[in-house]
Short mmCIF file of C-alpha atoms in Angstrom, two decimals:
data_model
loop_
_atom_site.label_atom_id
_atom_site.label_comp_id
_atom_site.label_asym_id
_atom_site.label_seq_id
_atom_site.Cartn_x
_atom_site.Cartn_y
_atom_site.Cartn_z
CA MET A 1 -221.50 -112.35 -169.93
CA ILE A 2 -224.37 -110.94 -167.88
CA PHE A 3 -221.99 -109.31 -165.43
CA LYS A 4 -219.77 -107.99 -168.21
CA GLU A 5 -222.73 -106.49 -170.00
CA ALA A 6 -224.00 -104.93 -166.77
CA LEU A 7 -220.49 -103.58 -166.08
CA ARG A 8 -220.26 -102.05 -169.55
CA ARG A 9 -223.70 -100.48 -169.27
CA GLU A 10 -223.05 -98.97 -165.84
CA LEU A 11 -219.66 -97.67 -166.92
CA SER A 12 -221.22 -95.98 -169.94
CA PHE A 13 -223.94 -94.23 -167.96
CA THR A 14 -221.62 -93.26 -165.10
CA THR A 15 -218.88 -91.95 -167.40
CA GLY A 16 -221.41 -89.88 -169.30
CA GLY A 17 -222.86 -88.47 -166.10
CA VAL A 18 -219.50 -87.58 -164.58
CA PHE A 19 -218.37 -86.05 -167.88
CA LEU A 20 -221.47 -83.84 -168.10
CA VAL A 21 -220.95 -82.64 -164.53
CA LEU A 22 -217.30 -81.79 -165.19
CA VAL A 23 -218.13 -80.02 -168.47
CA THR A 24 -220.81 -77.98 -166.70
CA ILE A 25 -218.35 -76.91 -164.02
CA MET A 26 -215.75 -76.09 -166.66
CA VAL A 27 -218.16 -74.05 -168.79
CA THR A 28 -219.40 -72.13 -165.73
CA THR A 29 -215.83 -71.26 -164.77
CA LEU A 30 -214.98 -70.21 -168.32
CA VAL A 31 -218.11 -68.05 -168.60
CA ILE A 32 -217.13 -66.11 -165.48
CA ARG A 33 -213.51 -65.74 -166.60
CA ILE A 34 -214.12 -64.77 -170.24
CA LEU A 35 -216.98 -62.40 -169.44
CA GLY A 36 -214.57 -60.74 -167.02
CA TYR A 37 -212.06 -60.35 -169.85
CA ALA A 38 -214.79 -58.94 -172.08
CA ALA A 39 -215.79 -56.43 -169.39
CA ASN A 40 -212.17 -55.30 -169.10
CA GLY A 41 -211.88 -54.87 -172.86
CA SER A 42 -209.36 -57.69 -173.34
CA VAL A 43 -211.63 -59.67 -175.67
CA ASN A 44 -214.59 -58.86 -177.88
CA PRO A 45 -217.90 -59.60 -176.11
CA GLU A 46 -219.23 -60.94 -179.41
CA ASP A 47 -216.48 -63.59 -179.37
CA ALA A 48 -217.23 -64.77 -175.82
CA ILE A 49 -219.27 -67.81 -176.83
CA VAL A 50 -216.66 -68.86 -179.40
CA LEU A 51 -213.84 -68.49 -176.87
CA ILE A 52 -215.76 -70.50 -174.26
CA SER A 53 -216.39 -73.26 -176.81
CA LEU A 54 -212.74 -73.36 -177.89
CA ALA A 55 -211.48 -73.49 -174.32
CA THR A 56 -213.89 -76.32 -173.52
CA LEU A 57 -212.76 -78.27 -176.59
CA GLY A 58 -209.14 -77.78 -175.56
CA TYR A 59 -209.69 -79.33 -172.13
CA LEU A 60 -211.92 -82.20 -173.25
CA ALA A 61 -209.00 -84.64 -173.10
CA VAL A 62 -208.34 -83.84 -169.44
CA LEU A 63 -212.05 -83.93 -168.57
CA LEU A 64 -212.50 -87.28 -170.29
CA THR A 65 -209.49 -88.72 -168.44
CA VAL A 66 -210.90 -87.69 -165.07
CA SER A 67 -214.40 -88.90 -166.03
CA LEU A 68 -213.12 -92.35 -166.97
CA PHE A 69 -211.11 -92.70 -163.76
CA VAL A 70 -213.93 -91.54 -161.47
CA ALA A 71 -216.59 -93.59 -163.28
CA ILE A 72 -214.68 -96.87 -162.84
CA LEU A 73 -214.22 -96.12 -159.16
CA ILE A 74 -217.89 -95.25 -158.63
CA VAL A 75 -219.17 -98.39 -160.36
CA LEU A 76 -216.79 -100.82 -158.65
CA VAL A 77 -217.25 -99.23 -155.23
CA ARG A 78 -221.00 -99.63 -155.58
CA TRP A 79 -220.57 -103.27 -156.59
CA TYR A 80 -218.51 -103.88 -153.47
CA LYS A 81 -220.94 -102.06 -151.19
CA ASP A 82 -224.00 -103.81 -152.64
CA SER A 83 -222.24 -107.19 -152.37
CA GLU A 84 -222.52 -107.81 -156.11
CA MET A 85 -218.86 -108.80 -156.10
CA ILE A 86 -219.75 -111.82 -153.96
CA VAL A 87 -221.13 -113.57 -157.03
CA TRP A 88 -218.08 -112.54 -159.02
CA PHE A 89 -215.55 -113.96 -156.54
CA ALA A 90 -217.71 -116.98 -155.63
CA SER A 91 -217.64 -118.00 -159.29
CA GLY A 92 -213.88 -118.50 -159.06
CA LEU A 93 -213.05 -115.15 -160.67
CA SER A 94 -210.74 -112.49 -159.26
CA ILE A 95 -210.01 -108.82 -159.72
CA SER A 96 -207.74 -109.63 -162.64
CA ASN A 97 -210.78 -110.87 -164.57
CA LEU A 98 -212.16 -107.34 -164.43
CA ILE A 99 -209.22 -105.95 -166.38
CA ARG A 100 -210.28 -107.18 -169.80
CA PRO A 101 -213.91 -105.93 -169.85
CA ILE A 102 -212.87 -102.60 -168.33
CA LEU A 103 -210.08 -102.15 -170.87
CA GLN A 104 -212.48 -103.04 -173.67
CA PHE A 105 -214.69 -100.20 -172.50
CA ALA A 106 -211.84 -97.77 -171.84
CA THR A 107 -209.75 -98.34 -175.00
CA PRO A 108 -211.99 -96.34 -177.39
CA LEU A 109 -212.10 -93.48 -174.89
CA ILE A 110 -208.31 -93.54 -174.48
CA ILE A 111 -207.97 -93.33 -178.27
CA ILE A 112 -210.32 -90.33 -178.26
CA ILE A 113 -208.23 -88.74 -175.48
CA ALA A 114 -205.08 -89.23 -177.60
CA LEU A 115 -206.72 -87.61 -180.64
CA LEU A 116 -207.99 -84.70 -178.56
CA ALA A 117 -204.58 -84.12 -177.00
CA LEU A 118 -202.64 -84.41 -180.26
CA PHE A 119 -204.92 -82.47 -182.61
CA VAL A 120 -207.85 -80.67 -180.96
CA TRP A 121 -205.80 -79.13 -178.12
CA PRO A 122 -203.34 -77.20 -180.38
CA TRP A 123 -206.10 -76.20 -182.82
CA ALA A 124 -208.29 -74.75 -180.06
CA ASN A 125 -205.34 -72.85 -178.56
CA ARG A 126 -204.34 -71.46 -181.94
CA GLU A 127 -207.87 -70.27 -182.78
CA THR A 128 -208.20 -68.63 -179.36
CA THR A 129 -204.95 -66.72 -179.89
CA LEU A 130 -205.98 -65.59 -183.38
CA ILE A 131 -209.34 -64.30 -182.14
CA SER A 132 -207.72 -62.41 -179.27
CA GLN A 133 -204.96 -61.06 -181.52
CA ARG A 134 -207.46 -59.89 -184.12
CA PHE A 135 -209.35 -57.98 -181.45
CA GLN A 136 -206.16 -56.37 -180.11
CA GLN A 137 -205.12 -55.34 -183.65
CA ARG A 138 -208.43 -53.71 -184.52
CA ASP A 139 -208.30 -50.11 -185.77
CA ASP A 140 -210.18 -47.21 -184.25
CA VAL A 141 -213.09 -47.25 -186.69
CA SER A 142 -213.79 -50.92 -186.03
CA MET A 143 -214.30 -50.07 -182.36
CA VAL A 144 -216.86 -47.37 -183.08
CA THR A 145 -220.42 -48.38 -182.23
CA SER A 146 -223.37 -46.12 -182.83
CA GLY A 147 -224.75 -44.59 -179.66
CA GLN A 148 -221.74 -45.51 -177.50
CA PHE A 149 -218.57 -43.76 -176.38
CA LYS A 150 -215.52 -45.74 -177.51
CA GLU A 151 -211.86 -45.27 -176.65
CA SER A 152 -209.19 -45.65 -179.32
CA ALA A 153 -206.69 -48.49 -179.31
CA ARG A 154 -203.98 -46.18 -177.89
CA ALA A 155 -206.30 -44.62 -175.28
CA GLU A 156 -205.66 -41.12 -176.67
CA ARG A 157 -208.99 -40.49 -178.39
CA VAL A 158 -212.67 -40.93 -177.57
CA PHE A 159 -215.32 -41.32 -180.29
CA PHE A 160 -219.07 -40.92 -180.16
CA ILE A 161 -221.19 -41.44 -183.27
CA GLU A 162 -224.95 -41.36 -183.04
CA GLU A 163 -225.54 -43.09 -186.39
CA LEU A 164 -223.11 -45.20 -188.41
CA ASP A 165 -223.63 -46.66 -191.87
CA VAL A 166 -220.66 -48.94 -192.47
CA ASP A 167 -221.72 -49.87 -196.02
CA LYS A 168 -221.93 -46.23 -197.13
CA SER A 169 -219.12 -45.09 -194.79
CA GLU A 170 -221.38 -42.32 -193.51
CA VAL A 171 -221.56 -41.05 -189.93
CA LYS A 172 -223.90 -38.58 -188.23
CA ASN A 173 -223.62 -36.45 -185.09
CA ILE A 174 -219.96 -37.07 -184.36
CA PHE A 175 -218.04 -36.25 -181.19
CA VAL A 176 -214.25 -36.69 -181.12
CA ALA A 177 -212.15 -35.88 -178.04
CA ASP A 178 -208.42 -35.97 -178.76
CA HIS A 179 -205.73 -35.63 -176.05
CA LYS A 180 -202.31 -34.97 -177.56
CA ASN A 181 -199.16 -33.46 -176.04
CA GLY A 182 -201.08 -32.54 -172.90
CA ARG A 183 -203.63 -30.51 -174.86
CA LEU A 184 -207.30 -31.43 -175.18
CA SER A 185 -209.09 -30.98 -178.49
CA ILE A 186 -212.81 -31.64 -179.01
CA ALA A 187 -214.49 -31.67 -182.41
CA VAL A 188 -218.24 -31.99 -183.02
CA ALA A 189 -220.10 -32.15 -186.32
CA SER A 190 -223.50 -33.13 -187.63
CA THR A 191 -222.31 -35.24 -190.59
CA GLY A 192 -219.20 -36.90 -191.91
CA TYR A 193 -217.81 -39.92 -193.68
CA ILE A 194 -215.02 -42.50 -193.43
CA GLN A 195 -212.24 -41.95 -195.97
CA ASN A 196 -209.92 -44.74 -197.16
CA ALA A 197 -206.52 -43.48 -198.24
CA GLU A 198 -203.66 -45.22 -200.02
CA GLY A 199 -201.67 -47.71 -198.02
CA GLY A 200 -204.68 -48.78 -195.97
CA GLU A 201 -204.85 -45.57 -193.91
CA LYS A 202 -208.30 -44.43 -192.76
CA SER A 203 -209.65 -41.07 -191.68
CA ILE A 204 -212.95 -39.59 -190.54
CA VAL A 205 -213.90 -36.38 -192.33
CA LEU A 206 -216.29 -34.13 -190.38
CA HIS A 207 -218.55 -31.56 -192.11
CA ASN A 208 -219.78 -28.22 -190.78
CA GLY A 209 -218.74 -28.47 -187.17
CA ARG A 210 -216.83 -26.85 -184.35
CA ARG A 211 -213.53 -27.56 -182.70
CA TYR A 212 -212.61 -26.63 -179.14
CA GLU A 213 -208.95 -26.54 -178.16
CA GLY A 214 -207.44 -26.21 -174.70
CA GLN A 215 -209.03 -25.56 -171.35
CA PRO A 216 -211.95 -23.11 -171.14
CA THR A 217 -210.22 -21.18 -168.32
CA ALA A 218 -206.89 -20.94 -170.14
CA PRO A 219 -205.97 -17.82 -172.13
CA ASP A 220 -205.14 -19.87 -175.25
CA PHE A 221 -208.55 -21.55 -175.37
CA ARG A 222 -209.94 -21.43 -178.92
CA ILE A 223 -213.23 -22.18 -180.66
CA LEU A 224 -212.93 -22.90 -184.37
CA GLU A 225 -215.62 -23.48 -186.95
CA PHE A 226 -214.81 -25.62 -189.96
CA ASN A 227 -216.36 -26.87 -193.16
CA ASP A 228 -214.21 -30.02 -193.31
CA TYR A 229 -212.07 -31.47 -190.54
CA THR A 230 -210.09 -34.67 -190.98
CA THR A 231 -208.98 -36.83 -188.07
CA LYS A 232 -206.71 -39.73 -188.87
CA ILE A 233 -207.56 -43.19 -187.61
CA ARG A 234 -204.53 -45.04 -186.46
CA SER A 235 -204.41 -48.76 -187.10
CA LYS A 236 -202.17 -51.38 -185.68
CA GLU A 237 -200.07 -53.46 -187.99
CA ALA A 238 -201.79 -56.82 -188.26
CA LEU A 239 -199.07 -59.39 -187.78
CA ALA A 240 -199.72 -63.08 -187.39
CA PRO A 241 -198.15 -64.06 -184.07
CA ALA A 242 -195.63 -66.86 -184.02
CA PRO A 243 -197.34 -69.97 -182.67
CA ARG A 244 -196.46 -71.02 -179.15
CA ASP A 245 -195.55 -74.63 -178.40
CA ARG A 246 -199.09 -75.37 -177.14
CA GLU A 247 -200.48 -74.11 -180.47
CA LYS A 248 -198.22 -76.12 -182.78
CA THR A 249 -199.30 -79.26 -184.55
CA VAL A 250 -197.43 -82.51 -184.02
CA SER A 251 -195.56 -82.11 -187.31
CA GLU A 252 -194.55 -78.56 -186.38
CA LEU A 253 -193.26 -79.74 -183.01
CA LEU A 254 -191.17 -82.44 -184.66
CA ASN A 255 -189.89 -80.38 -187.61
CA ASP A 256 -189.12 -77.10 -185.86
CA ASN A 257 -185.35 -76.66 -186.11
CA ASN A 258 -185.22 -73.53 -183.96
CA PRO A 259 -182.69 -74.38 -181.19
CA THR A 260 -184.32 -71.99 -178.69
CA ALA A 261 -187.69 -73.75 -179.06
CA PHE A 262 -186.39 -77.32 -179.30
CA ASN A 263 -186.79 -78.23 -175.62
CA ALA A 264 -190.18 -76.52 -175.34
CA ASN A 265 -191.46 -78.38 -178.38
CA ARG A 266 -190.31 -81.73 -177.01
CA ALA A 267 -191.84 -80.94 -173.62
CA GLU A 268 -195.20 -80.14 -175.24
CA LEU A 269 -195.03 -83.39 -177.20
CA LEU A 270 -194.28 -85.28 -173.98
CA TRP A 271 -197.40 -83.84 -172.34
CA ARG A 272 -199.66 -84.70 -175.27
CA LEU A 273 -198.39 -88.28 -175.45
CA GLY A 274 -198.46 -88.59 -171.68
CA LEU A 275 -202.16 -87.77 -171.35
CA PRO A 276 -203.51 -91.01 -172.93
CA LEU A 277 -200.83 -92.99 -171.08
CA MET A 278 -201.96 -91.37 -167.85
CA ALA A 279 -205.56 -92.31 -168.65
CA LEU A 280 -204.51 -95.94 -169.11
CA GLY A 281 -202.53 -95.93 -165.86
CA LEU A 282 -205.44 -94.44 -163.92
CA VAL A 283 -207.82 -97.05 -165.34
CA LEU A 284 -205.58 -99.88 -164.16
CA ILE A 285 -205.09 -98.29 -160.73
CA ALA A 286 -208.84 -97.74 -160.31
CA ILE A 287 -209.59 -101.49 -160.49
CA PRO A 288 -207.85 -102.52 -157.23
CA LEU A 289 -208.32 -99.09 -155.64
CA ALA A 290 -212.11 -99.48 -155.64
CA TYR A 291 -212.01 -102.32 -153.07
CA VAL A 292 -214.41 -101.56 -150.21
CA ASN A 293 -215.44 -103.70 -147.26
CA PRO A 294 -219.27 -103.63 -147.40
CA ARG A 295 -219.47 -103.99 -143.62
CA LEU A 296 -217.51 -100.78 -143.16
CA GLY A 297 -219.25 -98.92 -145.96
CA ASN A 298 -216.65 -96.18 -146.36
CA TYR A 299 -215.57 -94.25 -149.42
CA THR A 300 -211.89 -93.85 -148.66
CA ALA A 301 -211.17 -94.97 -152.23
CA MET A 302 -212.41 -91.61 -153.49
CA PHE A 303 -209.98 -89.76 -151.23
CA TYR A 304 -207.08 -91.85 -152.49
CA ALA A 305 -208.30 -91.40 -156.07
CA VAL A 306 -208.15 -87.61 -155.80
CA LEU A 307 -204.70 -87.82 -154.22
CA ILE A 308 -203.40 -90.19 -156.89
CA TYR A 309 -204.73 -88.06 -159.75
CA LEU A 310 -203.22 -84.88 -158.34
CA ILE A 311 -199.83 -86.53 -157.82
CA TYR A 312 -199.91 -88.16 -161.27
CA SER A 313 -200.88 -84.99 -163.16
CA ASN A 314 -198.44 -82.81 -161.22
CA LEU A 315 -195.59 -85.24 -161.86
CA LEU A 316 -196.44 -85.15 -165.56
CA ASN A 317 -196.39 -81.34 -165.56
CA LEU A 318 -193.15 -81.34 -163.55
CA THR A 319 -191.52 -83.68 -166.06
CA GLN A 320 -192.71 -81.42 -168.87
CA ASN A 321 -191.02 -78.45 -167.18
CA PHE A 322 -187.78 -80.40 -166.71
CA VAL A 323 -187.72 -81.34 -170.39
CA ALA A 324 -188.49 -77.72 -171.37
CA GLN A 325 -185.54 -76.58 -169.24
CA GLY A 326 -183.26 -79.14 -170.88
CA LYS A 327 -182.52 -81.06 -167.67
CA PHE A 328 -183.17 -84.35 -169.45
CA SER A 329 -184.44 -85.53 -172.82
CA VAL A 330 -188.00 -86.40 -173.77
CA PHE A 331 -187.07 -90.08 -174.16
CA VAL A 332 -185.90 -90.20 -170.54
CA GLY A 333 -188.86 -88.22 -169.22
CA ILE A 334 -191.72 -90.00 -170.96
CA TRP A 335 -191.49 -93.44 -169.39
CA PRO A 336 -190.62 -93.31 -165.61
CA ILE A 337 -193.94 -91.82 -164.38
CA HIS A 338 -196.15 -94.09 -166.47
CA LEU A 339 -194.03 -97.15 -165.74
CA LEU A 340 -194.36 -96.39 -162.03
CA ALA A 341 -198.14 -96.10 -162.41
CA PHE A 342 -198.32 -99.47 -164.20
CA LEU A 343 -196.14 -101.09 -161.52
CA ILE A 344 -198.37 -99.69 -158.75
CA ALA A 345 -201.44 -101.01 -160.54
CA TYR A 346 -199.79 -104.45 -160.93
CA VAL A 347 -198.79 -104.61 -157.25
CA LEU A 348 -202.24 -103.55 -156.06
CA ILE A 349 -203.97 -106.07 -158.30
CA ARG A 350 -201.67 -108.88 -157.14
CA ASN A 351 -202.29 -107.97 -153.51
CA ARG A 352 -206.06 -108.03 -154.04
CA ILE A 353 -206.37 -111.31 -155.94
CA ASN A 354 -205.90 -114.04 -153.32
CA PRO A 355 -206.98 -112.12 -150.20
CA SER A 356 -210.19 -110.95 -151.83
CA ILE A 357 -211.13 -114.47 -152.93
CA ARG A 358 -210.52 -115.87 -149.46
CA TRP A 359 -212.37 -112.99 -147.80
CA TRP A 360 -215.46 -113.27 -149.99
CA ARG A 361 -215.58 -117.02 -149.61
CA ARG A 362 -215.65 -116.58 -145.83
CA GLN A 363 -218.73 -114.40 -146.22
CA LEU A 364 -220.69 -117.19 -147.95
CA PRO A 365 -222.85 -119.64 -146.03
CA ALA A 366 -220.99 -122.80 -145.10
CA SER A 367 -223.31 -125.07 -147.10
CA PHE A 368 -222.86 -122.93 -150.23
CA SER A 369 -219.07 -122.79 -149.86
CA HIS A 370 -218.85 -126.60 -149.53
CA LYS A 371 -220.74 -126.98 -152.76
#
């Protein structure tokens, strides 16, 4: 009980530490990527924090899977290197006796991974798409910011408004540069207002200003003074995009009768169900994989762990692609990879049971081993 409690405590601290490190790396990467999108005008800078949070939530299942796998390896490798496993094996126990306490610790986390993959992952993807779509469908007036030059959604007009009162729909010191049919038109005015027309159309009405048309060196260049000048604000039709397979809930994946999306829906379902199964397979593989000879003091287990995780995750993604392409059904694709992982874990554990007991008993003093 003492060793089991110590194992549970170390696994908790190590898993938490590894998880925090991975989340920090993930957030740093997302900050760089999303701020780059914001700088390019692909997303709203005000939505950057929300998009980073949603992306992090979406990948929590993967991060937790890796954290659990690495934490078990780190703890057991340390126990081997510090010779704490001598007491374990000298007490007549084997590696198989580690399975139960480790699974007791890992089972709640695997359930959380399943919930994150089945429910949080599609919700985060859907919210991210809606935020990005809403920004792309914004009209020209929503892009106007006081004191800044702003380009219209179709890149054919540039606005500058020194002061903007959205509540009163009033604007002051307006500059509008419009390029249409190869002809440049510039309008400036001291005051104006935003006009809402029927059907949702919007316009900016300028008061007491001037309008410059054409090139100053061209013979058809004109300067016009006006009392009222109306420039129409074009708006994109706000359509809710059809959800992609990664954005659909489990019920939508199962009930979608669209034949063109059938294979993609089943492939997405295979990936979501495969993630907790992969976490379980990695936990079982980590137990025998952590074996280290304390006299050698090497960490080759970590190298094999990285290799195993990459192969496992890539095989899962490859199977998902095969199911999406209709090469075989989801029922055929969901079990071979995980069954192979469980068989590898079983073979490794069986190979470690008797040899490890004999090896550790040879390390004990002769008087102690006779007792």
